[in-house]
Structures are given as structure tokens and as C-alpha cells.
Amino acid sequence: MQEIVVVGGGVIGCLSALNLLEAGCRVTLLERGELGREASWAGGGIVSPLYPWRYQASVSALANWSQGYYPTLSAQLLAQTGIDSEVEPCGLLWLDHAERDQALAWAQQRQQPLAEVASEFVYERVPQLASGYQSALWQADLANVRNPRLLQALRARLLQFAEFNLQEHSTATGLLRDGDRVVGVTTQFAEYRADAVVVAAGAWSGDWLAEAGLSLPVVPVKGQMLLYKREPGWLKSVVLYEGRYAIPRRDGHILIGSTLEHAGYDKRTSTQALESLRQSAEGLLPELRELSPVAQWAGLRPGSPEGVPYIGPVSELPGLWLNAGHYRNGLVLAPASCRLLADLLLQRQPELDPAPYLPAGRVCQPL
């Protein structure tokens, strides 16, 4: 039985662990805080890149696989744990979007069900929308997932495995090596030896590789969000305009996001972001002016060049693996990324072409 250590307890770390456990591995997961409480908890949960036509084909391939798998994953976790991740196919309206022609060409080329709709459709779908929008791009099948519930379900499922060892509040402090080979991880409390170590540490993954003497261009990018509460069904679809979006939850909560800030590891919320997000919320949905937000929070995305994640072995350090750098799309890409990681680590035939994501040639030896 292979012994694996996963560093990082976000959606990428949890789903990596789940795939490996289901394949018969023994897995120790090290999380510096509480499982799933960083970017995976903080995000909006739209099961699509915000502007899918802007991304490389490699990102689209992971997104398409994951979009198809999310309903199955949610149903399995509900049956296994009793926790509903609330994967809702609510559709997404990109309002008056300047990249209309590019988006429609992308949809035709990739056979995606994206269509232009007139204002009549827009206001029939979202009657409480501010007046003046002329048209939208509409994708009816796009879903959103209630990501905190997803992380709760993943935690419950992982803990059902006798071969799973969860170590929360356990900061990984270094790699154990036998020559050039990585054979485990040290924490402030203990050593964990393993046949393979998977770094899925989100925004902290670049620091991890730097500790090992390698350069990985993954940096923290802060995003702040607001939460409102209306009655269930008040908002039926996700709406997006000029980079800001409103996402409905089944119980009537509405998420407004998000900012994009390069502020290091500072996760504090700010009054400036509060005011900016409130303006966006009220500009999209004027009836929200009657309400005060019920919550504001921030998370740190793992920023990476063009949002293409690093998935696979680090050739310079045998035994070390990456599943990191998903930037704004960790929840979107997680099912496919973690299946690919498991396929490669266990030497199975991968369901997706791994070439675009392999760290080889993308992780550099620093000068």
C-alpha cells in the first residue's frame, strides 16, 4: 500500500486525497489551519471560469471535465455523508459584454451552449436587475456549488477511511530527503514518511518550492466578497457585469464578488472593498440597497501565469508532486485536476492529456 502525504487541505488537497484513498493508498493530510477554510471556502463556487473564452485550451479541458463530473460528485457525497453540496444548474448571464464576438466564436469552436439573448430574456430571467441592459451571453447549464458545504462533505467522506490521517493545525516545515529523493515531510510536531509528497498548498505552494530550492511562480492574490440575504428564489441565475457577479444560493443568500488585490498574505477585509462591492451589488440589483450585507470576508487565491495549474511530478526532486496554481479556478478545475494527479502518481492511463500541466520545464532552479 502506497503511503502518501498531501500538504494542504483545500478542495485540491481534499480531492487529491480522496482519489488516492479510493485507489487503495494510505494518506496523511497536513493542514496549517482548519480543513477547507482558505480560498476553497472563500470563493464563489461558479463551476466555470468567469470568462472561459480568455483561457488556454488546457484550462478549458480541465473545466469541461469537472463541469460534467460535479453533479456525480455531489450526489456521491450526499449519499455517503448526508451533506448536500448544492450543485445548482442556475445558468449564467454575462451582461452587455464587450467580448461578445470572441465569446461566441469560442463557443462555436468548442461546441459550448453559449448564446446571445436580448433584453426581454434577460429581464424575464432576472426581473430585479437594474434597468438599461441591452443583451447578454447566456449559458443555461452552468452551475454553482455551495463550496463551504462541499468542503464539509469532503471532510466527512475522508474521515470515513481508516487509511486517512488528518492533521489540522499542523504546519509542514520542511521536506525529508534521502539524497535527492523526497521521502516525507516534517511539521512542528512530527515527521511523516511517505512514498510520495503532494504539495497542494494553494497560495503557499510557491513558498514550499522555494524552501526546496526551486522557483514556482505561484503567489497570493486576495479576493474580498460580500454576502446578502433575500428570500429563497429571489435571484434565479448568476449575473456578471464588468468583472463583478452576483451568485444565488438555494436558501436566498446572494454572494457578491470579488476584488483582485496583490497584498501578500494579508487576508484582512477593508472598508474600501466593502464600498466598492456594495456599489457593484446595488448597481446590478438595486433592491439590495434596502439591505446591509450580512458578511464580508477575504481569501487568497494561488495566482499563476495564465491560470494554468502545475500537476505532476517535480523531476528535480523525485517523490515530490504538485497540484497547485489554479488561480481563480480551483473549485472549477478541482475534480479533473485531482483525477489527473492520481492517474499520474499511480501510473494509470490518464483521462486527460497531462502535457500542458506538467511541472517539467515550468518549475525553475533559482539562480
Short mmCIF file of C-alpha atoms in Angstrom, two decimals:
data_model
loop_
_atom_site.label_atom_id
_atom_site.label_comp_id
_atom_site.label_asym_id
_atom_site.label_seq_id
_atom_site.Cartn_x
_atom_site.Cartn_y
_atom_site.Cartn_z
CA MET A 1 0.00 0.00 0.00
CA GLN A 2 1.45 3.36 -1.05
CA GLU A 3 1.91 5.95 1.69
CA ILE A 4 1.14 9.50 0.52
CA VAL A 5 1.42 12.83 2.33
CA VAL A 6 -0.71 15.69 0.99
CA VAL A 7 0.27 19.20 2.08
CA GLY A 8 -2.76 21.48 2.04
CA GLY A 9 -6.39 20.93 2.96
CA GLY A 10 -8.30 22.97 0.39
CA VAL A 11 -10.51 21.46 -2.29
CA ILE A 12 -7.42 20.43 -4.30
CA GLY A 13 -5.78 18.69 -1.34
CA CYS A 14 -9.03 17.04 -0.22
CA LEU A 15 -9.99 15.73 -3.65
CA SER A 16 -6.41 14.57 -4.29
CA ALA A 17 -6.56 12.64 -1.03
CA LEU A 18 -9.98 11.19 -1.87
CA ASN A 19 -8.86 9.95 -5.28
CA LEU A 20 -5.78 8.31 -3.74
CA LEU A 21 -7.74 6.73 -0.88
CA GLU A 22 -10.29 5.30 -3.31
CA ALA A 23 -7.38 3.75 -5.21
CA GLY A 24 -6.17 1.98 -2.06
CA CYS A 25 -3.47 4.34 -0.80
CA ARG A 26 -2.87 5.40 2.77
CA VAL A 27 -2.99 9.22 3.00
CA THR A 28 -1.88 11.73 5.63
CA LEU A 29 -3.19 15.24 5.02
CA LEU A 30 -1.39 18.14 6.70
CA GLU A 31 -3.28 21.43 7.06
CA ARG A 32 -1.77 24.51 8.70
CA GLY A 33 -5.22 25.68 9.88
CA GLU A 34 -8.63 24.06 9.62
CA LEU A 35 -9.52 21.87 6.67
CA GLY A 36 -11.02 23.79 3.76
CA ARG A 37 -11.06 27.24 5.40
CA GLU A 38 -8.84 29.15 2.96
CA ALA A 39 -9.55 30.03 -0.71
CA SER A 40 -11.81 27.00 -1.22
CA TRP A 41 -14.15 28.28 1.48
CA ALA A 42 -13.92 31.93 0.42
CA GLY A 43 -14.68 31.56 -3.31
CA GLY A 44 -17.98 31.97 -5.08
CA GLY A 45 -18.37 28.44 -6.41
CA ILE A 46 -19.28 29.21 -10.03
CA VAL A 47 -18.47 25.97 -11.88
CA SER A 48 -16.91 27.86 -14.80
CA PRO A 49 -14.07 30.31 -15.34
CA LEU A 50 -15.61 33.79 -15.23
CA TYR A 51 -14.58 34.40 -18.85
CA PRO A 52 -13.87 30.94 -20.27
CA TRP A 53 -13.04 32.22 -23.75
CA ARG A 54 -9.99 34.08 -22.38
CA TYR A 55 -8.25 30.91 -21.23
CA GLN A 56 -5.96 28.46 -22.94
CA ALA A 57 -7.37 25.16 -24.19
CA SER A 58 -5.61 23.40 -21.31
CA VAL A 59 -7.73 25.26 -18.74
CA SER A 60 -10.89 24.62 -20.76
CA ALA A 61 -10.13 20.88 -20.86
CA LEU A 62 -10.00 20.69 -17.05
CA ALA A 63 -13.08 22.89 -16.70
CA ASN A 64 -15.17 20.84 -19.13
CA TRP A 65 -14.30 17.55 -17.43
CA SER A 66 -15.05 18.99 -14.00
CA GLN A 67 -18.35 20.57 -15.07
CA GLY A 68 -19.53 17.19 -16.28
CA TYR A 69 -18.40 15.43 -13.10
CA TYR A 70 -19.70 17.83 -10.43
CA PRO A 71 -23.30 16.50 -10.36
CA THR A 72 -21.97 12.95 -9.88
CA LEU A 73 -19.53 14.06 -7.18
CA SER A 74 -22.26 15.96 -5.33
CA ALA A 75 -24.67 13.02 -5.49
CA GLN A 76 -22.00 10.59 -4.27
CA LEU A 77 -21.03 12.81 -1.34
CA LEU A 78 -24.68 13.32 -0.38
CA ALA A 79 -25.28 9.55 -0.35
CA GLN A 80 -22.06 8.89 1.59
CA THR A 81 -22.21 11.73 4.13
CA GLY A 82 -25.73 13.20 4.13
CA ILE A 83 -24.27 16.64 3.28
CA ASP A 84 -25.63 18.33 0.15
CA SER A 85 -23.07 20.40 -1.78
CA GLU A 86 -25.97 22.14 -3.57
CA VAL A 87 -24.69 21.91 -7.14
CA GLU A 88 -27.34 24.09 -8.82
CA PRO A 89 -27.59 24.43 -12.64
CA CYS A 90 -28.81 28.04 -12.41
CA GLY A 91 -27.27 29.43 -15.61
CA LEU A 92 -25.07 32.49 -16.07
CA LEU A 93 -25.76 35.82 -17.77
CA TRP A 94 -22.78 37.88 -18.98
CA LEU A 95 -24.45 41.31 -19.33
CA ASP A 96 -23.64 43.66 -22.25
CA HIS A 97 -20.27 42.04 -22.71
CA ALA A 98 -17.72 43.77 -24.93
CA GLU A 99 -16.14 40.42 -25.91
CA ARG A 100 -19.36 39.09 -27.44
CA ASP A 101 -17.84 38.10 -30.80
CA GLN A 102 -14.82 36.42 -29.18
CA ALA A 103 -17.08 34.54 -26.77
CA LEU A 104 -19.47 33.30 -29.44
CA ALA A 105 -16.59 32.21 -31.68
CA TRP A 106 -15.08 30.31 -28.74
CA ALA A 107 -18.44 28.66 -28.02
CA GLN A 108 -18.87 27.57 -31.63
CA GLN A 109 -15.32 26.22 -31.83
CA ARG A 110 -15.60 24.34 -28.51
CA GLN A 111 -19.24 23.31 -29.04
CA GLN A 112 -20.35 25.11 -25.88
CA PRO A 113 -24.05 26.03 -25.46
CA LEU A 114 -23.46 29.77 -25.22
CA ALA A 115 -25.97 32.06 -26.93
CA GLU A 116 -26.70 35.75 -27.23
CA VAL A 117 -30.06 36.76 -25.76
CA ALA A 118 -32.00 40.03 -25.96
CA SER A 119 -33.06 42.25 -23.08
CA GLU A 120 -36.51 40.65 -22.96
CA PHE A 121 -34.98 37.31 -22.00
CA VAL A 122 -32.61 38.94 -19.52
CA TYR A 123 -35.38 40.72 -17.59
CA GLU A 124 -37.70 37.74 -17.75
CA ARG A 125 -34.94 35.67 -16.16
CA VAL A 126 -33.83 38.31 -13.63
CA PRO A 127 -36.65 40.87 -13.26
CA GLN A 128 -34.99 42.65 -10.33
CA LEU A 129 -31.95 43.55 -12.44
CA ALA A 130 -31.17 47.24 -12.85
CA SER A 131 -32.68 48.78 -15.98
CA GLY A 132 -30.75 49.55 -19.14
CA TYR A 133 -29.03 46.29 -20.08
CA GLN A 134 -29.43 45.59 -23.80
CA SER A 135 -28.36 41.97 -24.19
CA ALA A 136 -26.39 39.16 -22.59
CA LEU A 137 -24.50 36.00 -23.26
CA TRP A 138 -26.38 33.11 -21.67
CA GLN A 139 -25.25 29.62 -20.75
CA ALA A 140 -28.21 27.79 -19.28
CA ASP A 141 -26.43 24.70 -17.97
CA LEU A 142 -23.75 26.39 -15.89
CA ALA A 143 -23.94 25.50 -12.21
CA ASN A 144 -22.69 26.86 -8.96
CA VAL A 145 -21.64 24.78 -5.97
CA ARG A 146 -22.03 25.85 -2.34
CA ASN A 147 -18.35 25.47 -1.64
CA PRO A 148 -18.41 25.51 2.20
CA ARG A 149 -20.88 22.61 2.08
CA LEU A 150 -18.67 20.83 -0.47
CA LEU A 151 -15.69 21.11 1.88
CA GLN A 152 -17.78 19.86 4.81
CA ALA A 153 -18.87 16.87 2.73
CA LEU A 154 -15.30 16.12 1.63
CA ARG A 155 -14.10 16.26 5.22
CA ALA A 156 -16.82 13.86 6.34
CA ARG A 157 -16.09 11.47 3.47
CA LEU A 158 -12.33 11.45 4.05
CA LEU A 159 -12.78 10.66 7.73
CA GLN A 160 -14.72 7.52 6.79
CA PHE A 161 -11.47 5.91 5.54
CA ALA A 162 -9.43 4.01 8.11
CA GLU A 163 -6.38 4.73 5.94
CA PHE A 164 -6.82 8.51 6.26
CA ASN A 165 -4.88 10.55 8.80
CA LEU A 166 -5.93 14.20 9.16
CA GLN A 167 -3.52 16.54 10.93
CA GLU A 168 -5.02 20.02 11.30
CA HIS A 169 -3.13 22.96 12.83
CA SER A 170 -0.06 21.10 11.67
CA THR A 171 2.30 23.32 9.69
CA ALA A 172 4.58 21.47 7.31
CA THR A 173 8.04 22.92 7.94
CA GLY A 174 10.27 21.06 5.51
CA LEU A 175 10.89 18.07 3.29
CA LEU A 176 12.56 14.88 4.40
CA ARG A 177 15.13 13.75 1.83
CA ASP A 178 17.21 10.70 1.12
CA GLY A 179 19.76 12.19 -1.26
CA ASP A 180 17.78 13.97 -3.96
CA ARG A 181 14.66 11.94 -3.25
CA VAL A 182 11.82 13.33 -1.14
CA VAL A 183 10.73 10.73 1.42
CA GLY A 184 8.41 12.70 3.68
CA VAL A 185 7.57 15.93 5.47
CA THR A 186 8.42 17.46 8.82
CA THR A 187 5.97 19.52 10.91
CA GLN A 188 6.37 21.38 14.18
CA PHE A 189 5.16 18.20 15.90
CA ALA A 190 6.34 15.14 13.96
CA GLU A 191 7.85 13.57 10.86
CA TYR A 192 5.70 11.83 8.25
CA ARG A 193 7.48 9.46 5.90
CA ALA A 194 5.90 8.66 2.55
CA ASP A 195 6.39 7.17 -0.89
CA ALA A 196 5.24 10.49 -2.36
CA VAL A 197 4.53 14.02 -1.13
CA VAL A 198 1.87 16.08 -2.91
CA VAL A 199 2.06 19.86 -2.49
CA ALA A 200 -1.47 21.26 -2.79
CA ALA A 201 -0.87 24.27 -0.58
CA GLY A 202 -2.72 26.85 -2.64
CA ALA A 203 -1.27 30.35 -2.37
CA TRP A 204 1.55 29.00 -0.19
CA SER A 205 2.78 26.48 -2.80
CA GLY A 206 5.41 28.85 -4.21
CA ASP A 207 6.93 29.24 -0.76
CA TRP A 208 7.08 25.47 -0.44
CA LEU A 209 9.07 25.06 -3.63
CA ALA A 210 11.35 27.96 -2.66
CA GLU A 211 12.15 26.09 0.56
CA ALA A 212 13.20 23.18 -1.64
CA GLY A 213 15.43 25.44 -3.75
CA LEU A 214 13.09 25.71 -6.73
CA SER A 215 11.15 28.60 -8.23
CA LEU A 216 7.39 28.17 -8.70
CA PRO A 217 5.52 31.31 -9.84
CA VAL A 218 2.50 30.90 -7.53
CA VAL A 219 1.69 33.96 -5.43
CA PRO A 220 -1.22 35.02 -3.19
CA VAL A 221 -3.90 37.19 -4.81
CA LYS A 222 -6.56 38.44 -2.37
CA GLY A 223 -10.24 38.43 -3.18
CA GLN A 224 -12.93 40.01 -0.99
CA MET A 225 -16.62 39.08 -1.05
CA LEU A 226 -19.93 40.29 0.37
CA LEU A 227 -22.96 38.24 1.39
CA TYR A 228 -26.60 39.36 1.34
CA LYS A 229 -29.76 37.51 2.38
CA ARG A 230 -33.04 37.55 0.47
CA GLU A 231 -35.88 35.07 0.32
CA PRO A 232 -35.19 31.73 -1.46
CA GLY A 233 -35.64 32.01 -5.23
CA TRP A 234 -35.31 35.81 -5.32
CA LEU A 235 -32.37 35.56 -7.73
CA LYS A 236 -32.54 32.63 -10.16
CA SER A 237 -29.30 32.95 -12.12
CA VAL A 238 -25.74 34.18 -11.77
CA VAL A 239 -25.33 37.64 -13.29
CA LEU A 240 -21.97 39.15 -14.21
CA TYR A 241 -21.11 42.65 -15.37
CA GLU A 242 -17.69 44.30 -15.72
CA GLY A 243 -15.93 41.73 -13.58
CA ARG A 244 -18.40 41.69 -10.70
CA TYR A 245 -21.00 38.99 -10.13
CA ALA A 246 -23.99 38.01 -8.02
CA ILE A 247 -24.44 34.32 -7.19
CA PRO A 248 -27.68 32.89 -5.74
CA ARG A 249 -27.75 30.19 -3.09
CA ARG A 250 -30.66 27.85 -2.55
CA ASP A 251 -31.63 29.43 0.78
CA GLY A 252 -31.70 33.00 -0.55
CA HIS A 253 -28.16 34.07 0.27
CA ILE A 254 -26.50 36.08 -2.51
CA LEU A 255 -22.74 36.35 -2.89
CA ILE A 256 -21.21 39.47 -4.45
CA GLY A 257 -17.63 39.32 -5.67
CA SER A 258 -14.93 39.94 -5.95
CA THR A 259 -11.85 42.10 -5.64
CA LEU A 260 -8.47 41.27 -7.13
CA GLU A 261 -5.67 42.50 -4.87
CA HIS A 262 -1.94 41.85 -4.70
CA ALA A 263 -1.39 42.32 -0.97
CA GLY A 264 0.83 39.41 0.01
CA TYR A 265 -0.64 37.18 2.70
CA ASP A 266 -2.84 39.92 4.18
CA LYS A 267 -6.37 38.49 4.50
CA ARG A 268 -7.91 41.47 6.28
CA THR A 269 -11.07 42.95 4.83
CA SER A 270 -11.23 46.66 4.05
CA THR A 271 -13.83 49.41 4.04
CA GLN A 272 -12.71 50.35 0.52
CA ALA A 273 -13.58 46.87 -0.76
CA LEU A 274 -16.85 46.94 1.18
CA GLU A 275 -17.91 50.16 -0.52
CA SER A 276 -16.76 49.02 -3.96
CA LEU A 277 -18.59 45.70 -3.69
CA ARG A 278 -21.72 47.39 -2.31
CA GLN A 279 -21.75 49.73 -5.31
CA SER A 280 -21.47 46.76 -7.65
CA ALA A 281 -24.20 44.87 -5.81
CA GLU A 282 -26.62 47.80 -5.84
CA GLY A 283 -25.73 48.66 -9.44
CA LEU A 284 -26.69 45.15 -10.53
CA LEU A 285 -29.62 44.57 -8.17
CA PRO A 286 -31.00 47.90 -6.88
CA GLU A 287 -33.28 46.27 -4.29
CA LEU A 288 -30.17 45.30 -2.33
CA ARG A 289 -29.91 48.98 -1.32
CA GLU A 290 -32.60 48.17 1.22
CA LEU A 291 -30.29 45.68 2.93
CA SER A 292 -26.96 45.65 4.70
CA PRO A 293 -24.52 42.86 3.89
CA VAL A 294 -24.61 40.06 6.45
CA ALA A 295 -20.92 39.17 5.99
CA GLN A 296 -17.67 40.26 4.37
CA TRP A 297 -14.62 38.06 4.03
CA ALA A 298 -11.39 37.59 2.08
CA GLY A 299 -9.41 34.68 0.69
CA LEU A 300 -6.06 34.22 -1.02
CA ARG A 301 -6.07 32.74 -4.50
CA PRO A 302 -3.00 30.84 -5.77
CA GLY A 303 -2.08 33.18 -8.63
CA SER A 304 -0.18 31.60 -11.52
CA PRO A 305 0.79 32.60 -15.08
CA GLU A 306 -2.35 32.42 -17.27
CA GLY A 307 -4.07 30.30 -14.61
CA VAL A 308 -2.61 27.01 -15.91
CA PRO A 309 -2.04 24.76 -12.87
CA TYR A 310 1.00 22.63 -12.13
CA ILE A 311 0.02 18.96 -11.93
CA GLY A 312 2.53 16.14 -11.81
CA PRO A 313 6.00 15.15 -10.57
CA VAL A 314 8.82 17.58 -9.84
CA SER A 315 11.62 15.98 -11.83
CA GLU A 316 14.36 17.75 -9.85
CA LEU A 317 13.12 16.12 -6.62
CA PRO A 318 11.82 12.58 -7.17
CA GLY A 319 9.00 11.79 -4.80
CA LEU A 320 7.67 15.36 -4.83
CA TRP A 321 4.43 16.11 -6.71
CA LEU A 322 2.45 19.28 -7.39
CA ASN A 323 -1.25 20.01 -7.69
CA ALA A 324 -1.15 23.79 -7.40
CA GLY A 325 -1.52 27.16 -9.11
CA HIS A 326 -5.20 27.06 -10.11
CA TYR A 327 -5.55 30.84 -9.54
CA ARG A 328 -9.25 31.86 -9.76
CA ASN A 329 -10.48 28.42 -10.77
CA GLY A 330 -9.59 25.99 -8.01
CA LEU A 331 -13.18 24.88 -7.42
CA VAL A 332 -13.87 24.84 -11.16
CA LEU A 333 -10.90 22.67 -12.04
CA ALA A 334 -10.58 20.52 -8.90
CA PRO A 335 -12.29 17.27 -9.97
CA ALA A 336 -10.29 16.98 -13.20
CA SER A 337 -7.02 18.17 -11.66
CA CYS A 338 -7.20 15.69 -8.81
CA ARG A 339 -8.18 12.79 -11.05
CA LEU A 340 -5.19 13.62 -13.27
CA LEU A 341 -2.83 13.85 -10.30
CA ALA A 342 -3.95 10.43 -9.06
CA ASP A 343 -3.70 8.91 -12.55
CA LEU A 344 -0.11 10.12 -12.93
CA LEU A 345 1.03 9.24 -9.42
CA LEU A 346 -0.48 5.74 -9.61
CA GLN A 347 0.74 5.22 -13.20
CA ARG A 348 -2.75 4.79 -14.61
CA GLN A 349 -3.74 5.82 -18.11
CA PRO A 350 -4.79 9.46 -17.62
CA GLU A 351 -8.23 10.58 -18.73
CA LEU A 352 -6.78 13.95 -19.82
CA ASP A 353 -3.57 14.80 -21.67
CA PRO A 354 -1.16 15.71 -18.86
CA ALA A 355 1.38 17.56 -21.04
CA PRO A 356 0.19 21.17 -20.52
CA TYR A 357 0.24 20.88 -16.72
CA LEU A 358 3.47 19.00 -16.03
CA PRO A 359 5.94 20.94 -13.87
CA ALA A 360 8.90 19.88 -16.04
CA GLY A 361 10.26 22.99 -17.76
CA ARG A 362 7.88 25.25 -15.80
CA VAL A 363 9.44 24.87 -12.35
CA CYS A 364 12.87 26.51 -12.40
CA GLN A 365 16.08 26.14 -10.46
CA PRO A 366 16.67 29.62 -8.96
CA LEU A 367 19.91 31.39 -9.78
#
